[in-house]
Short mmCIF file of C-alpha atoms in Angstrom, two decimals:
data_model
loop_
_atom_site.label_atom_id
_atom_site.label_comp_id
_atom_site.label_asym_id
_atom_site.label_seq_id
_atom_site.Cartn_x
_atom_site.Cartn_y
_atom_site.Cartn_z
CA UNK A 1 -31.03 10.57 3.45
CA UNK A 2 -29.04 7.40 4.96
CA UNK A 3 -31.32 5.21 7.33
CA UNK A 4 -28.29 5.74 9.98
CA UNK A 5 -28.77 9.64 9.87
CA UNK A 6 -33.23 9.40 10.13
CA UNK A 7 -32.77 6.92 13.13
CA UNK A 8 -31.13 9.48 14.61
CA UNK A 9 -32.79 12.48 13.77
CA UNK A 10 -36.04 10.69 15.52
CA UNK A 11 -33.95 9.58 18.29
CA UNK A 12 -33.36 13.54 19.07
CA UNK A 13 -36.81 14.58 18.11
CA UNK A 14 -38.42 12.03 20.30
CA UNK A 15 -36.39 13.37 22.98
CA UNK A 16 -37.84 17.14 22.79
CA UNK A 17 -41.18 15.53 22.28
CA UNK A 18 -41.08 13.90 25.44
CA UNK A 19 -39.44 16.63 27.42
CA UNK A 20 -41.51 19.41 25.85
CA UNK A 21 -44.83 17.34 26.10
CA UNK A 22 -44.06 16.35 29.69
CA UNK A 23 -43.66 19.93 30.55
CA UNK A 24 -46.48 21.44 29.04
CA UNK A 25 -48.91 18.94 29.52
CA UNK A 26 -49.06 19.94 33.77
CA UNK A 27 -49.99 23.69 32.95
CA UNK A 28 -53.09 22.58 30.84
CA UNK A 29 -53.98 20.19 33.61
CA UNK A 30 -53.70 23.46 36.17
CA UNK A 31 -55.15 25.53 34.02
CA UNK A 32 -58.25 23.13 34.00
CA UNK A 33 -57.96 23.27 37.72
CA UNK A 34 -59.49 26.93 37.81
CA UNK A 35 -58.19 29.76 40.70
CA UNK A 36 -56.05 28.73 43.02
CA UNK A 37 -56.54 29.11 46.88
CA UNK A 38 -59.78 27.91 46.98
CA UNK A 39 -60.84 24.59 48.30
CA UNK A 40 -62.85 22.48 46.01
CA UNK A 41 -64.87 18.93 47.13
CA UNK A 42 -63.69 16.14 45.38
CA UNK A 43 -66.86 15.73 42.88
CA UNK A 44 -66.03 19.32 41.82
CA UNK A 45 -62.24 19.17 41.39
CA UNK A 46 -63.33 15.89 39.08
CA UNK A 47 -65.58 17.82 37.31
CA UNK A 48 -63.59 20.72 36.67
CA UNK A 49 -60.14 18.65 35.38
CA UNK A 50 -61.79 15.36 33.85
CA UNK A 51 -64.36 16.82 31.04
CA UNK A 52 -64.13 17.01 27.37
CA UNK A 53 -62.22 20.17 26.92
CA UNK A 54 -59.52 19.50 28.92
CA UNK A 55 -58.61 16.21 26.99
CA UNK A 56 -59.23 18.31 23.66
CA UNK A 57 -56.69 20.76 24.79
CA UNK A 58 -54.05 17.19 26.10
CA UNK A 59 -54.44 16.02 22.39
CA UNK A 60 -54.01 19.42 20.87
CA UNK A 61 -50.79 19.66 22.54
CA UNK A 62 -49.19 17.65 19.68
CA UNK A 63 -50.25 20.85 17.71
CA UNK A 64 -47.92 22.81 19.76
CA UNK A 65 -45.10 20.79 19.76
CA UNK A 66 -44.96 20.88 16.09
CA UNK A 67 -45.47 24.61 15.84
CA UNK A 68 -42.27 24.49 18.73
CA UNK A 69 -40.10 22.49 16.89
CA UNK A 70 -40.79 24.83 13.17
CA UNK A 71 -40.41 27.87 15.16
CA UNK A 72 -36.70 26.44 16.46
CA UNK A 73 -35.93 25.68 12.67
CA UNK A 74 -36.13 22.23 12.73
CA UNK A 75 -36.10 20.71 9.45
CA UNK A 76 -39.20 19.96 8.06
CA UNK A 77 -38.13 16.40 6.60
CA UNK A 78 -37.65 15.44 10.55
CA UNK A 79 -40.79 16.95 11.67
CA UNK A 80 -42.80 15.34 8.95
CA UNK A 81 -41.15 12.44 10.28
CA UNK A 82 -42.94 12.27 13.50
CA UNK A 83 -46.42 11.87 11.84
CA UNK A 84 -48.05 14.08 14.46
CA UNK A 85 -50.68 15.59 12.29
CA UNK A 86 -54.09 16.01 13.14
CA UNK A 87 -55.34 13.26 10.01
CA UNK A 88 -53.11 10.71 11.66
CA UNK A 89 -54.57 11.63 14.96
CA UNK A 90 -57.60 10.95 13.40
CA UNK A 91 -56.91 7.82 12.21
CA UNK A 92 -55.52 6.39 15.22
CA UNK A 93 -58.87 6.88 17.52
CA UNK A 94 -61.44 5.22 15.56
CA UNK A 95 -63.80 4.58 18.58
CA UNK A 96 -64.22 8.51 18.77
CA UNK A 97 -65.93 8.85 15.57
CA UNK A 98 -66.99 12.46 15.87
CA UNK A 99 -64.00 13.28 17.10
CA UNK A 100 -62.02 12.08 14.09
CA UNK A 101 -63.85 13.32 11.68
CA UNK A 102 -63.14 16.99 12.81
CA UNK A 103 -59.74 16.37 12.92
CA UNK A 104 -59.43 14.64 9.66
CA UNK A 105 -61.14 18.09 7.93
CA UNK A 106 -57.81 19.85 9.21
CA UNK A 107 -55.75 17.80 6.94
CA UNK A 108 -52.19 17.82 7.93
CA UNK A 109 -51.88 21.11 9.83
CA UNK A 110 -53.22 21.89 13.21
CA UNK A 111 -53.82 25.64 11.94
CA UNK A 112 -57.68 26.20 13.30
CA UNK A 113 -57.51 23.32 15.73
CA UNK A 114 -60.39 24.44 18.09
CA UNK A 115 -60.44 22.01 21.05
CA UNK A 116 -64.62 22.93 21.76
CA UNK A 117 -65.38 21.15 18.07
CA UNK A 118 -63.62 17.62 19.80
CA UNK A 119 -66.18 15.52 20.71
CA UNK A 120 -65.06 12.66 22.99
CA UNK A 121 -68.06 11.97 25.12
CA UNK A 122 -66.76 12.45 28.25
CA UNK A 123 -69.09 13.08 31.06
CA UNK A 124 -67.64 15.31 33.44
CA UNK A 125 -65.74 14.41 36.25
CA UNK A 126 -65.41 10.90 34.55
CA UNK A 127 -61.24 10.50 35.43
CA UNK A 128 -61.38 6.53 33.28
CA UNK A 129 -63.02 8.16 30.28
CA UNK A 130 -60.64 11.04 30.18
CA UNK A 131 -58.00 9.06 30.37
CA UNK A 132 -58.92 7.05 27.87
CA UNK A 133 -59.90 9.63 25.45
CA UNK A 134 -56.04 11.25 26.31
CA UNK A 135 -54.10 8.26 25.48
CA UNK A 136 -56.25 7.91 22.15
CA UNK A 137 -55.93 11.11 21.23
CA UNK A 138 -52.09 10.75 21.95
CA UNK A 139 -51.50 7.27 19.99
CA UNK A 140 -49.07 9.12 17.10
CA UNK A 141 -47.02 10.61 19.98
CA UNK A 142 -46.80 7.57 22.28
CA UNK A 143 -46.06 5.36 19.25
CA UNK A 144 -43.36 7.41 18.38
CA UNK A 145 -41.78 7.26 21.79
CA UNK A 146 -42.22 3.78 22.59
CA UNK A 147 -40.59 3.12 19.05
CA UNK A 148 -36.94 5.47 19.73
CA UNK A 149 -37.91 7.34 22.72
CA UNK A 150 -36.00 4.83 24.70
CA UNK A 151 -38.32 4.99 27.66
CA UNK A 152 -38.66 1.32 29.25
CA UNK A 153 -35.69 -0.62 30.57
CA UNK A 154 -33.95 -3.42 28.91
CA UNK A 155 -31.08 -5.85 30.63
CA UNK A 156 -28.13 -3.63 31.31
CA UNK A 157 -29.33 -0.39 31.06
CA UNK A 158 -32.08 1.91 31.78
CA UNK A 159 -34.55 3.95 30.19
CA UNK A 160 -35.62 7.32 29.72
CA UNK A 161 -38.53 6.91 32.14
CA UNK A 162 -36.63 5.84 35.05
CA UNK A 163 -33.34 8.21 34.22
CA UNK A 164 -35.38 11.44 33.63
CA UNK A 165 -39.22 11.06 33.86
CA UNK A 166 -39.27 9.73 37.07
CA UNK A 167 -37.50 11.50 38.89
CA UNK A 168 -39.45 14.84 38.22
CA UNK A 169 -42.55 13.12 39.27
CA UNK A 170 -41.02 12.21 42.82
CA UNK A 171 -39.87 15.72 42.96
CA UNK A 172 -43.43 16.78 42.26
CA UNK A 173 -44.75 14.57 45.16
CA UNK A 174 -47.00 13.24 42.01
CA UNK A 175 -49.63 10.66 43.29
CA UNK A 176 -50.15 7.76 41.09
CA UNK A 177 -46.36 7.53 39.91
CA UNK A 178 -45.50 3.80 38.71
CA UNK A 179 -41.79 2.24 39.01
CA UNK A 180 -39.58 1.81 35.68
CA UNK A 181 -40.25 -1.92 36.59
CA UNK A 182 -43.82 -1.75 36.78
CA UNK A 183 -43.55 0.61 32.86
CA UNK A 184 -41.39 -2.12 31.57
CA UNK A 185 -43.78 -4.99 32.87
CA UNK A 186 -46.96 -2.79 31.21
CA UNK A 187 -44.64 -2.44 27.92
CA UNK A 188 -44.21 -6.10 27.69
CA UNK A 189 -48.05 -7.18 28.34
CA UNK A 190 -48.75 -4.35 25.75
CA UNK A 191 -46.99 -5.91 23.21
CA UNK A 192 -49.69 -8.46 21.93
CA UNK A 193 -52.49 -5.66 22.29
CA UNK A 194 -54.11 -3.74 20.45
CA UNK A 195 -53.40 0.22 20.92
CA UNK A 196 -50.46 -1.09 23.10
CA UNK A 197 -48.89 2.21 23.67
CA UNK A 198 -51.92 3.41 25.68
CA UNK A 199 -49.99 2.67 28.95
CA UNK A 200 -47.33 5.68 27.87
CA UNK A 201 -50.37 7.97 28.18
CA UNK A 202 -51.78 6.61 31.31
CA UNK A 203 -48.02 6.57 33.10
CA UNK A 204 -47.80 10.21 32.37
CA UNK A 205 -51.17 11.53 32.53
CA UNK A 206 -52.54 10.12 35.58
CA UNK A 207 -49.68 11.37 37.87
CA UNK A 208 -49.68 15.17 36.38
CA UNK A 209 -53.39 15.56 36.87
CA UNK A 210 -53.26 13.52 40.19
CA UNK A 211 -51.02 16.80 41.58
CA UNK A 212 -53.15 19.19 39.66
CA UNK A 213 -56.09 17.61 41.86
CA UNK A 214 -54.24 18.12 44.78
CA UNK A 215 -53.53 21.62 44.50
CA UNK A 216 -57.00 22.22 44.18
CA UNK A 217 -57.47 21.01 47.51
#
């Protein structure tokens, strides 16, 4: 397949990945929030939201995306280009060896993925550890989005974060939302560092789970 067609296919799929994953992540946060209509203390809300099982479910959304694309008859060669397999996720998160081992055992298929078997070492209620673990487990996806998703601003035009994701976050009245300029700044700073795409997961997860936390009040 010509390089231009491959790039076009990747760009199209990245848009699907960004939108579907973003929409899917919020229900995970809401489900983790527990019963509606019952006020929770701040400590209890954080314990129910920020834990090992919820983080593993967020990471598993990559498998849900692959299954959704397959159900929509997206060609297999295009899906393989995304590299959103358990073994790729395992390779991307060496600082979580137990979780990486469990993911690697699944090989190239998410069939049989069980969130309760993914040990991330998160103490219940530790939001920072939760966000770090999610960011590590989402590295294959965030690397793809950063490569072809046009999320950050460039001179003369706006990225998809400013035109699509940011308005949705603001419409939902999410907390901890960062501006498009801040996202671009983080992007530039991250280029010289390791795991330079973790900032994307951070920018998306904090507002979504912050909103779910607010819902529980």
